[in-house]
mmCIF file of C-alpha atoms in Angstrom:
data_model
loop_
_atom_site.group_PDB
_atom_site.id
_atom_site.type_symbol
_atom_site.label_atom_id
_atom_site.label_comp_id
_atom_site.label_asym_id
_atom_site.label_seq_id
_atom_site.Cartn_x
_atom_site.Cartn_y
_atom_site.Cartn_z
ATOM 1 C CA MET A 23 -16.562 16.883 17.531
ATOM 2 C CA GLU A 24 -17.330 13.074 16.286
ATOM 3 C CA ILE A 25 -17.157 12.900 12.406
ATOM 4 C CA GLU A 26 -17.905 9.480 10.886
ATOM 5 C CA LEU A 27 -15.639 8.434 7.962
ATOM 6 C CA THR A 28 -18.317 8.730 5.320
ATOM 7 C CA GLU A 29 -19.186 12.168 6.496
ATOM 8 C CA LEU A 30 -15.741 13.336 6.381
ATOM 9 C CA ILE A 31 -15.463 12.137 2.682
ATOM 10 C CA VAL A 32 -18.739 13.795 1.674
ATOM 11 C CA ARG A 33 -17.437 16.957 3.332
ATOM 12 C CA LEU A 34 -14.042 16.745 1.441
ATOM 13 C CA ALA A 35 -15.622 15.694 -1.874
ATOM 14 C CA GLY A 36 -19.248 17.278 -1.925
ATOM 15 C CA HIS A 37 -21.796 15.416 -3.886
ATOM 16 C CA ASP A 38 -19.148 14.448 -7.003
ATOM 17 C CA ALA A 39 -19.168 10.785 -6.819
ATOM 18 C CA MET A 40 -15.723 10.493 -8.657
ATOM 19 C CA LEU A 41 -14.293 13.101 -6.468
ATOM 20 C CA ARG A 42 -15.690 11.382 -3.325
ATOM 21 C CA ALA A 43 -13.846 7.922 -4.627
ATOM 22 C CA ALA A 44 -10.998 9.605 -5.074
ATOM 23 C CA ALA A 45 -11.032 11.498 -1.825
ATOM 24 C CA MET A 46 -11.971 8.059 0.137
ATOM 25 C CA ASP A 47 -9.072 6.445 -1.910
ATOM 26 C CA GLU A 48 -6.610 9.181 -0.720
ATOM 27 C CA PHE A 49 -8.036 8.855 3.081
ATOM 28 C CA LEU A 50 -7.508 5.116 3.227
ATOM 29 C CA MET A 51 -4.145 4.955 1.549
ATOM 30 C CA TYR A 52 -2.735 8.106 3.617
ATOM 31 C CA THR A 53 -4.833 8.578 6.807
ATOM 32 C CA TYR A 54 -6.752 5.468 7.560
ATOM 33 C CA LYS A 55 -5.019 4.013 10.885
ATOM 34 C CA VAL A 56 -1.921 6.348 10.439
ATOM 35 C CA ARG A 57 -3.268 9.477 12.227
ATOM 36 C CA ARG A 58 -3.741 9.342 15.783
ATOM 37 C CA CYS A 59 -7.196 9.426 16.836
ATOM 38 C CA PRO A 60 -8.140 12.899 18.108
ATOM 39 C CA LYS A 61 -10.893 11.617 20.410
ATOM 40 C CA THR A 62 -10.005 12.176 24.174
ATOM 41 C CA ARG A 63 -12.871 10.003 25.485
ATOM 42 C CA SER A 64 -13.441 6.224 25.568
ATOM 43 C CA HIS A 65 -15.175 4.760 22.216
ATOM 44 C CA ASP A 66 -14.997 1.520 20.133
ATOM 45 C CA TRP A 67 -11.745 1.822 18.335
ATOM 46 C CA THR A 68 -12.558 -0.862 16.040
ATOM 47 C CA TYR A 69 -15.168 1.360 14.142
ATOM 48 C CA CYS A 70 -12.657 4.428 14.425
ATOM 49 C CA PRO A 71 -10.771 5.059 11.329
ATOM 50 C CA TYR A 72 -7.847 6.558 13.426
ATOM 51 C CA ALA A 73 -4.896 4.881 14.929
ATOM 52 C CA HIS A 74 -4.937 3.887 18.626
ATOM 53 C CA ARG A 75 -1.935 2.743 20.986
ATOM 54 C CA GLY A 76 -1.326 -0.988 20.589
ATOM 55 C CA GLU A 77 -3.816 -1.509 17.894
ATOM 56 C CA LYS A 78 -2.659 -4.170 15.280
ATOM 57 C CA ALA A 79 -4.218 -2.151 12.369
ATOM 58 C CA ARG A 80 -2.233 0.792 13.167
ATOM 59 C CA ARG A 81 0.178 1.691 10.347
ATOM 60 C CA ARG A 82 2.996 3.833 9.193
ATOM 61 C CA ASP A 83 2.261 6.696 6.756
ATOM 62 C CA PRO A 84 4.095 5.361 3.425
ATOM 63 C CA ARG A 85 4.974 9.106 2.544
ATOM 64 C CA LYS A 86 6.587 9.789 5.845
ATOM 65 C CA PHE A 87 8.147 6.236 6.167
ATOM 66 C CA PRO A 88 8.821 4.947 2.841
ATOM 67 C CA TYR A 89 8.155 1.314 2.557
ATOM 68 C CA HIS A 90 7.338 -1.164 -0.030
ATOM 69 C CA GLY A 91 4.182 -3.011 -0.617
ATOM 70 C CA ILE A 92 5.726 -6.209 0.317
ATOM 71 C CA ALA A 93 5.301 -8.143 3.660
ATOM 72 C CA CYS A 94 8.112 -8.166 5.765
ATOM 73 C CA PRO A 95 9.681 -11.691 6.018
ATOM 74 C CA GLU A 96 10.714 -11.001 9.716
ATOM 75 C CA PHE A 97 7.420 -9.545 10.870
ATOM 76 C CA ARG A 98 5.083 -12.127 8.932
ATOM 77 C CA HIS A 99 7.502 -14.922 10.908
ATOM 78 C CA ALA A 100 7.758 -13.455 14.357
ATOM 79 C CA GLY A 101 4.912 -10.940 14.447
ATOM 80 C CA GLU A 102 7.502 -7.996 14.936
ATOM 81 C CA CYS A 103 10.589 -6.613 13.261
ATOM 82 C CA ARG A 104 13.412 -5.211 14.861
ATOM 83 C CA ARG A 105 13.961 -2.684 12.164
ATOM 84 C CA GLY A 106 10.590 -1.021 13.451
ATOM 85 C CA GLN A 107 9.441 1.925 11.614
ATOM 86 C CA ASN A 108 12.753 2.062 9.461
ATOM 87 C CA CYS A 109 11.892 -1.383 7.737
ATOM 88 C CA GLU A 110 11.477 -1.012 4.126
ATOM 89 C CA TYR A 111 8.752 -3.635 3.921
ATOM 90 C CA ALA A 112 5.048 -3.589 5.217
ATOM 91 C CA HIS A 113 4.294 -4.767 8.639
ATOM 92 C CA GLY A 114 0.481 -6.388 8.783
ATOM 93 C CA VAL A 115 -2.202 -6.734 6.548
ATOM 94 C CA PHE A 116 -3.243 -3.294 6.680
ATOM 95 C CA GLU A 117 0.033 -1.773 5.534
ATOM 96 C CA PHE A 118 0.284 -4.414 2.938
ATOM 97 C CA TRP A 119 -3.109 -3.840 1.543
ATOM 98 C CA LEU A 120 -3.660 -0.151 2.004
ATOM 99 C CA HIS A 121 0.004 0.614 0.366
ATOM 100 C CA PRO A 122 -0.489 2.798 -2.531
ATOM 101 C CA THR A 123 1.088 0.037 -4.916
ATOM 102 C CA ARG A 124 -1.405 -2.489 -3.647
ATOM 103 C CA TYR A 125 -4.647 -0.769 -2.726
ATOM 104 C CA ARG A 126 -7.486 -1.618 -5.276
ATOM 105 C CA THR A 127 -5.129 -3.157 -7.733
ATOM 106 C CA ARG A 128 -7.316 -6.649 -7.564
ATOM 107 C CA LEU A 129 -10.778 -7.302 -7.626
ATOM 108 C CA CYS A 130 -12.834 -8.193 -4.657
ATOM 109 C CA GLU A 131 -14.265 -11.597 -4.691
ATOM 110 C CA ALA A 132 -17.232 -10.519 -3.192
ATOM 111 C CA GLY A 133 -17.893 -7.818 -5.771
ATOM 112 C CA LEU A 134 -20.630 -5.333 -5.124
ATOM 113 C CA MET A 135 -21.877 -7.955 -2.206
ATOM 114 C CA CYS A 136 -18.811 -6.959 -0.179
ATOM 115 C CA PRO A 137 -20.055 -7.079 3.311
ATOM 116 C CA ARG A 138 -16.596 -5.489 4.762
ATOM 117 C CA ARG A 139 -16.817 -1.938 6.154
ATOM 118 C CA VAL A 140 -13.218 -1.271 4.732
ATOM 119 C CA CYS A 141 -12.118 -3.141 1.666
ATOM 120 C CA PHE A 142 -8.745 -3.252 0.249
ATOM 121 C CA PHE A 143 -9.788 -4.396 -3.174
ATOM 122 C CA ALA A 144 -11.975 -2.949 -6.159
ATOM 123 C CA HIS A 145 -15.582 -3.840 -6.399
ATOM 124 C CA SER A 146 -15.840 -3.092 -10.082
ATOM 125 C CA PRO A 147 -13.404 -3.042 -12.955
ATOM 126 C CA GLU A 148 -13.749 0.906 -12.982
ATOM 127 C CA GLU A 149 -12.466 1.009 -9.295
ATOM 128 C CA LEU A 150 -9.369 -0.989 -10.325
ATOM 129 C CA ARG A 151 -6.162 1.210 -9.909
ATOM 130 C CA PRO A 152 -3.120 0.338 -12.147
ATOM 131 C CA GLU A 153 -0.532 -1.824 -10.244
ATOM 132 C CA VAL A 154 2.572 0.131 -10.447
ATOM 133 C CA ILE A 155 6.053 -1.379 -10.242
ATOM 134 C CA HIS A 156 8.952 0.852 -9.369
ATOM 135 C CA ASP A 157 12.561 0.570 -10.034
ATOM 136 C CA CYS A 158 13.754 1.584 -6.491
ATOM 137 C CA PHE A 159 12.801 3.410 -3.530
ATOM 138 C CA ARG A 160 14.087 6.715 -4.850
ATOM 139 C CA CYS A 161 12.204 6.089 -7.980
ATOM 140 C CA GLU A 162 9.196 5.320 -6.152
ATOM 141 C CA LEU A 163 9.440 8.496 -3.985
ATOM 142 C CA ARG A 164 9.948 10.430 -7.312
ATOM 143 C CA GLY A 165 7.060 8.792 -9.146
ATOM 144 C CA HIS A 166 9.160 7.079 -11.636
ATOM 145 C CA THR A 167 8.038 3.839 -12.969
ATOM 146 C CA VAL A 168 9.256 0.903 -15.073
ATOM 147 C CA GLY A 169 8.128 0.921 -18.726
ATOM 148 C CA VAL A 170 6.398 -2.298 -20.050
ATOM 149 C CA GLY A 171 8.564 -4.668 -21.612
ATOM 150 C CA ARG A 172 11.808 -3.321 -20.027
ATOM 151 C CA ALA A 173 14.399 -5.945 -19.693
ATOM 152 C CA VAL A 174 14.867 -7.270 -16.136
ATOM 153 C CA ASP A 175 18.461 -7.368 -16.792
ATOM 154 C CA ASP A 176 19.057 -3.706 -17.009
ATOM 155 C CA VAL A 177 16.620 -2.431 -14.608
ATOM 156 C CA VAL A 178 18.122 0.792 -13.591
ATOM 157 C CA GLY A 179 15.741 3.691 -12.585
ATOM 158 C CA PRO A 180 16.358 7.222 -13.575
ATOM 159 C CA CYS A 181 17.772 8.040 -10.070
ATOM 160 C CA CYS A 182 19.693 4.997 -9.255
ATOM 161 C CA ALA A 183 23.134 4.430 -9.518
ATOM 162 C CA LYS A 184 23.120 0.595 -9.152
ATOM 163 C CA PRO A 185 22.276 -1.706 -11.767
ATOM 164 C CA ALA A 186 21.258 -4.207 -9.226
ATOM 165 C CA CYS A 187 18.515 -1.599 -8.213
ATOM 166 C CA CYS A 188 15.447 -3.355 -6.300
ATOM 167 C CA LEU A 189 12.252 -4.033 -7.747
ATOM 168 C CA GLY A 190 9.988 -4.128 -4.856
ATOM 169 C CA GLY A 191 12.955 -4.838 -2.417
ATOM 170 C CA VAL A 192 14.295 -7.840 -4.251
ATOM 171 C CA GLY A 193 17.588 -7.457 -6.503
ATOM 172 C CA VAL A 194 17.169 -8.844 -9.827
ATOM 173 C CA GLU A 195 19.752 -11.787 -9.288
ATOM 174 C CA ARG A 196 18.281 -12.662 -6.067
ATOM 175 C CA ALA A 197 14.701 -12.618 -7.488
ATOM 176 C CA ARG A 198 16.098 -15.227 -10.014
ATOM 177 C CA ARG A 199 17.431 -17.275 -7.390
ATOM 178 C CA MET A 200 14.025 -17.185 -5.513
ATOM 179 C CA GLY A 201 12.360 -18.935 -8.607
ATOM 180 C CA SER A 202 8.793 -19.913 -7.710
ATOM 181 C CA ARG A 203 8.308 -17.229 -5.142
ATOM 182 C CA CYS A 204 8.480 -14.337 -7.922
ATOM 183 C CA ARG A 205 7.802 -14.402 -11.793
ATOM 184 C CA ILE A 206 8.842 -12.477 -14.557
ATOM 185 C CA LEU A 207 6.281 -11.182 -16.876
ATOM 186 C CA ASN A 208 6.714 -9.106 -19.951
ATOM 187 C CA GLY A 209 9.999 -8.408 -18.693
ATOM 188 C CA LEU A 210 9.233 -7.155 -15.098
ATOM 189 C CA LEU A 211 9.266 -8.779 -11.883
ATOM 190 C CA THR A 212 6.126 -9.419 -10.212
ATOM 191 C CA TRP A 213 4.747 -11.241 -7.194
#
């Protein structure tokens, strides 16, 4: 049985627009190009929301393989990463922009006139999701966040044992040495 993405979302959320939007967000962040395609016959996989063998858009489930919403330097440079699914960084555009800390945290340049079938960006201020900065992987998995205005020098998550805890995968001292590649705003490290 073939089910279109929009039909699936309507089935999940009924006719409530807010619930439908939330269901769509949830689907795109955690299922789109993550779950294997259930279809057994040949079809145009570029229009299919599910993952297919060898497809570049295929991605890891951020709940099962916790990784940061930061591009893997090795993957960006070589197109592959020796750490594979165990890498703590995003591999490819889909993993990067559909990561829960990135998805719809910025406005789409095309706005309401966006021609994309799947867009990673918000099309109105109401669709914007808050950009969350996590203290570390353990904090990210447990839903803890850095408070606004918290000093970068003493960034330690409530479940971290190390003061040099990573913010987005980069230790505080290393981030300072990186200079222009990252910036500190209101006491928070951002990209």
